[in-house]
Short mmCIF file of C-alpha atoms in Angstrom, two decimals:
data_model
loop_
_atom_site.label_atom_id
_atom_site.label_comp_id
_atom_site.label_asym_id
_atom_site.label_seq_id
_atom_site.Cartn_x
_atom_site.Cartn_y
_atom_site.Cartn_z
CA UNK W 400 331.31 84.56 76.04
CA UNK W 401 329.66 82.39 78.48
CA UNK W 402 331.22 78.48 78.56
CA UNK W 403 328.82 75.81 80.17
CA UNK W 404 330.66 72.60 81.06
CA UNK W 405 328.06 69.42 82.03
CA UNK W 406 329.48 65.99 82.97
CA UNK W 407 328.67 63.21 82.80
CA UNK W 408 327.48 63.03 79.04
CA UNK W 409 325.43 59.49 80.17
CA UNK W 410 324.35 58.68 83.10
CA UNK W 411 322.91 55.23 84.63
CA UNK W 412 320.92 54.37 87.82
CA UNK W 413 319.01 51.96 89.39
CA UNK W 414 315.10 53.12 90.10
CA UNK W 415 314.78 54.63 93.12
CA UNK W 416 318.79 55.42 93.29
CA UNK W 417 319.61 59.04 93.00
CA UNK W 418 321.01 60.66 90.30
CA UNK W 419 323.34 63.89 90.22
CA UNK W 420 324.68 66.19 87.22
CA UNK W 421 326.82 69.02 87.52
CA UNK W 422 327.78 72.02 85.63
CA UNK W 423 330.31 74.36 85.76
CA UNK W 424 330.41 78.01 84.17
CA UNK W 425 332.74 80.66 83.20
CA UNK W 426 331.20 83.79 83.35
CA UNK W 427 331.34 85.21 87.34
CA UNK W 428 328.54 88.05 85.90
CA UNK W 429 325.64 84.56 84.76
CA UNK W 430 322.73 85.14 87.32
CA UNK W 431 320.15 82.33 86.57
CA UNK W 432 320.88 79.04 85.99
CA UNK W 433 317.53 76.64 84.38
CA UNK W 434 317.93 73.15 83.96
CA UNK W 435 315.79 71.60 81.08
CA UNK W 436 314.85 68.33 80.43
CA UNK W 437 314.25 66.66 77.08
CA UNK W 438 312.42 63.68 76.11
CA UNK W 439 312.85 62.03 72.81
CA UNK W 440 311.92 63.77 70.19
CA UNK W 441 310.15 66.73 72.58
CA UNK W 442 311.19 69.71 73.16
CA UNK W 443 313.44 70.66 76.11
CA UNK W 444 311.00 72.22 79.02
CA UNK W 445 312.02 73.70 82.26
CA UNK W 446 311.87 71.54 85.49
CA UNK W 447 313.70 74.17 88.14
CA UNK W 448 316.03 76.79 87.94
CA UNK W 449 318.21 79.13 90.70
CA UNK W 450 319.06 82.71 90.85
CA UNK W 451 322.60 83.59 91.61
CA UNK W 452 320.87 85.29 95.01
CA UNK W 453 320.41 81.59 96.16
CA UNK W 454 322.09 78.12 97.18
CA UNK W 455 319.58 76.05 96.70
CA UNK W 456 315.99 75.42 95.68
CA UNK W 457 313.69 72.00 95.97
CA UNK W 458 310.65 70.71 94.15
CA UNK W 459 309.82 67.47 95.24
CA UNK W 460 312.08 64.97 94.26
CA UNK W 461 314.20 67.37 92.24
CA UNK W 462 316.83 70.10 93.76
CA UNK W 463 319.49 72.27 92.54
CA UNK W 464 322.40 73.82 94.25
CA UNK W 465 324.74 76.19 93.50
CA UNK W 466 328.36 77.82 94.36
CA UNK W 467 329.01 80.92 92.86
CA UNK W 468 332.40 81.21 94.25
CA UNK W 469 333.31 77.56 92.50
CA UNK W 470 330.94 78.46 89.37
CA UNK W 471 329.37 74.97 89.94
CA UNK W 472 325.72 73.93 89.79
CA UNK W 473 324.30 70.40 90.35
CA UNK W 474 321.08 68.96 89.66
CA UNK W 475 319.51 65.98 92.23
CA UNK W 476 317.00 63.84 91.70
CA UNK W 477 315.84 61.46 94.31
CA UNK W 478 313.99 58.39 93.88
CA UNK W 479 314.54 57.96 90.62
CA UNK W 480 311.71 56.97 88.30
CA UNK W 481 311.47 55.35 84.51
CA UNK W 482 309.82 58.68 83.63
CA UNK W 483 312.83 60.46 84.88
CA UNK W 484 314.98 59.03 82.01
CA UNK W 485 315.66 61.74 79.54
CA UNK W 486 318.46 64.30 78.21
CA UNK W 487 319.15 67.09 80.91
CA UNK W 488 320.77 70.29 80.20
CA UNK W 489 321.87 72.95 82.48
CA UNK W 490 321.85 76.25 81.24
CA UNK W 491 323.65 79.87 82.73
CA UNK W 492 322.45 83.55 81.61
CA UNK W 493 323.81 86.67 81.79
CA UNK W 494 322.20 89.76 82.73
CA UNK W 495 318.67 88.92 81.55
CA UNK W 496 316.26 90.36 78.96
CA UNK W 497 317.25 89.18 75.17
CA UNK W 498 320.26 87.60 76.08
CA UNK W 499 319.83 83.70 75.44
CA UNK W 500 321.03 80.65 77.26
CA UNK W 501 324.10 78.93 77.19
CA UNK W 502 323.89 75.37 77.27
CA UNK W 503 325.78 72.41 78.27
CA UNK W 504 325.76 69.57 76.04
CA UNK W 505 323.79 67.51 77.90
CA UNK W 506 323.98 64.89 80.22
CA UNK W 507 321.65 61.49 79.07
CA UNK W 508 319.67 60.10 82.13
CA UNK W 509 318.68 56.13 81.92
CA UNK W 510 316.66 54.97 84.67
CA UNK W 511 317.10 50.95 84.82
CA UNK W 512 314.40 48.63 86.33
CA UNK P 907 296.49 76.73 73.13
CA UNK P 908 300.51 76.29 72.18
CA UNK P 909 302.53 78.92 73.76
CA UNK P 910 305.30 78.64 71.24
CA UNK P 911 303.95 77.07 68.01
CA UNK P 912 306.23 76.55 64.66
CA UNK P 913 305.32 75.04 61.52
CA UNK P 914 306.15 72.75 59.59
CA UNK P 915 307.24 70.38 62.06
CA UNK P 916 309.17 67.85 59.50
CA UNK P 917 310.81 69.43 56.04
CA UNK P 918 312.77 67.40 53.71
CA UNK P 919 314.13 68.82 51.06
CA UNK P 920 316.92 68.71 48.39
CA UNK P 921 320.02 70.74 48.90
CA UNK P 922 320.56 73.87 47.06
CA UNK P 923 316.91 74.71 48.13
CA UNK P 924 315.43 77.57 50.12
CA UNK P 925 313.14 77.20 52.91
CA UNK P 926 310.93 78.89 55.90
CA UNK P 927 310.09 77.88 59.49
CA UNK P 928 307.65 80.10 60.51
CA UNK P 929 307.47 80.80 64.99
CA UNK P 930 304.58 82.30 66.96
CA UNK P 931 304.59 83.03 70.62
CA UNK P 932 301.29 83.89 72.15
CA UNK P 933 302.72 84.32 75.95
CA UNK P 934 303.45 88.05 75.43
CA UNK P 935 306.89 87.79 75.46
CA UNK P 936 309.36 90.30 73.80
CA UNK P 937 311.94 88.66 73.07
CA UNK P 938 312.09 85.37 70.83
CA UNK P 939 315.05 83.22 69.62
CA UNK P 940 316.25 80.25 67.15
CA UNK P 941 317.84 77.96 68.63
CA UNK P 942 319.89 74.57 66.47
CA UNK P 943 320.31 71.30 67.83
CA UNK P 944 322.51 69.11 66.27
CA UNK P 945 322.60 64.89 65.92
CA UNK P 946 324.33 65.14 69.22
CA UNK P 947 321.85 67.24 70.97
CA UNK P 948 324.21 70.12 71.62
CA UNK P 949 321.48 72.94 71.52
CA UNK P 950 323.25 76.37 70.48
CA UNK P 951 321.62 79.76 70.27
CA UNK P 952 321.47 81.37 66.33
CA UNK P 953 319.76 84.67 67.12
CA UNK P 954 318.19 86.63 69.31
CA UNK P 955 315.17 89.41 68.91
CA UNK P 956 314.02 91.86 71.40
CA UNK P 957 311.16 93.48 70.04
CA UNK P 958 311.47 93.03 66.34
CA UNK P 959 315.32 94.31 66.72
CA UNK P 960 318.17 91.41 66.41
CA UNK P 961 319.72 91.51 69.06
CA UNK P 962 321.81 88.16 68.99
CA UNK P 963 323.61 86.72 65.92
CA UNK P 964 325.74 84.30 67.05
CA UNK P 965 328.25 82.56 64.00
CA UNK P 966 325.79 81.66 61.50
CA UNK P 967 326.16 81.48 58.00
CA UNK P 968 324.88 84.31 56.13
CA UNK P 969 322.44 82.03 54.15
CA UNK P 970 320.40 81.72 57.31
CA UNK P 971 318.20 85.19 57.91
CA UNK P 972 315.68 85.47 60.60
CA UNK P 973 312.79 87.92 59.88
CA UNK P 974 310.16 89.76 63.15
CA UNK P 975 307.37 91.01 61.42
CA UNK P 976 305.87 91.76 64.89
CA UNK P 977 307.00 90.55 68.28
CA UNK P 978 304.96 87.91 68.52
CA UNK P 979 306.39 85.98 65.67
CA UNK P 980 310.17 85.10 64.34
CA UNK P 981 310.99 83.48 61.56
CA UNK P 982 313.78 81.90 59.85
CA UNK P 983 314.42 81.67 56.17
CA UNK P 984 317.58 79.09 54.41
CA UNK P 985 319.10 79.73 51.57
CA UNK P 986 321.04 77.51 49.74
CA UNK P 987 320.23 75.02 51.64
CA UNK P 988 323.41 72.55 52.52
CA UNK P 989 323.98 68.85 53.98
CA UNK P 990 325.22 70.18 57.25
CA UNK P 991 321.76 72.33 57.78
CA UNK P 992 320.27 69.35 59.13
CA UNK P 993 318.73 69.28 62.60
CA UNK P 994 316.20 70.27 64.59
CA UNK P 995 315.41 73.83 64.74
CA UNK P 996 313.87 75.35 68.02
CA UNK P 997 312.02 78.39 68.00
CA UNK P 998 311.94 80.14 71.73
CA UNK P 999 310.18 83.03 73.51
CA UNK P 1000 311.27 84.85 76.66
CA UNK P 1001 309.27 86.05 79.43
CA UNK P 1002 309.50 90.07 80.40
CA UNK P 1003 311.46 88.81 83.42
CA UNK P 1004 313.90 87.76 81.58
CA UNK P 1005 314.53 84.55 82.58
CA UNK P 1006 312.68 81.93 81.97
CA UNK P 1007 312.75 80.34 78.06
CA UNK P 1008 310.02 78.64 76.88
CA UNK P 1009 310.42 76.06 73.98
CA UNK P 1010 308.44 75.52 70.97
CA UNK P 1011 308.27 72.02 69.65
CA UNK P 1012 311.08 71.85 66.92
CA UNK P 1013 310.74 71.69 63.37
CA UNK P 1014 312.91 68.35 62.03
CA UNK P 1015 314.70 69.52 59.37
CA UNK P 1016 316.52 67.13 56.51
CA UNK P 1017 318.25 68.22 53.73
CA UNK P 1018 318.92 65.14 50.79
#
């Protein structure tokens, strides 16, 4: 099955420094990748996500990339904010439909002042 | 409205017990899924429904049985409730796309 690696586990930047997590996969045939982010004691909620039929996609302050030939994905956020500080996950799919998504353990975001 | 709603939010409850969490999706969405997330976060897929039918059952212990009534709603039954069983449960629905998961807000579960 599909194996989602995420580094780093924590993460620390100043405000307004950026901030980049990565991902790797295993799985050559995973077509969407979603990155979630999770506050404490929320539940995780999309913030952007790619198809495999694209390098990269923006939303303001937040991008993702992605290399299909390298199976990597990264996550960028730009002028960081205390609101930004959260857990992230990246996630990869296969196929679609009722398959789920794999995870990757997490990466923990702490904006400092 | 709550797009992905599951009650009770908070259980604690003594092992050797059974219990329910009880998921409804009002999005429209065939497919729903249970996800567990354990004390460090690691969120891992349990099963996976496609219009009432299982479709996913990842390694779960048999004491854990999800039920569909309809495909609106999922829900997951313990048996035998054990230590280990303790985290937060996510209940999930997926849009006819296919891609995007929406989550519902976890049901805290502690077992004494």
């Amino acid at each position: 099955g599909e194996n989602v690696e995420q580094h780093p586990s924590t993460l620390s930047v100043q405000e307004g420094d950026s901030a980049v997590i990565k991902c790797t996969y295993s799985d050559s045939a995973s077509n969407y990748f979603p990155w979630y982010k999770q506050e404490l004691g929320k539940r995780p909620q999309l913030i952007i996500d790619i198809r495999s039929n694209v390098g990269e996609k923006k939303d303001q302050r937040i991008a993702v990339t992605l290399n299909k030939t390298a199976k990597h994905f990264s996550l960028h956020i730009t002028e960081t904010q205390p609101e930004d500080s959260a857990v992230y996950f990246c996630a990869a799919r296969i196929r679609g439909g009722a398959d789920g998504l794999t995870f990757g353990k997490g990466t923990h975001l702490i904006i400092q002042p | 409205d709550t797009a992905v709603s599951q009650t009770p939010k908070y259980l604690v409850t003594q092992m050797g017990n059974d219990k329910s969490i009880k998921c409804e999706q009002n999005l429209g969405h065939d497919t729903m899924y249970w996800y567990k997330q354990d004390s460090k976060k690691f969120l891992k897929i349990m099963f996976s429904y496609n219009n009432k039918e299982l479709i996913i059952n990842e390694t779960v212990p048999n004491r854990f049985s999800p039920k569909s009534p309809d495909k609106a709603h999922l829900n997951l039954h313990i048996n035998s409730l054990e230590l280990g069983d303790s985290a937060v449960y996510f209940c999930a629905s997926g849009s006819p796309s296919g891609n995007t998961i929406y989550f519902g807000e976890g049901s805290w579960l502690t077992v004494v």
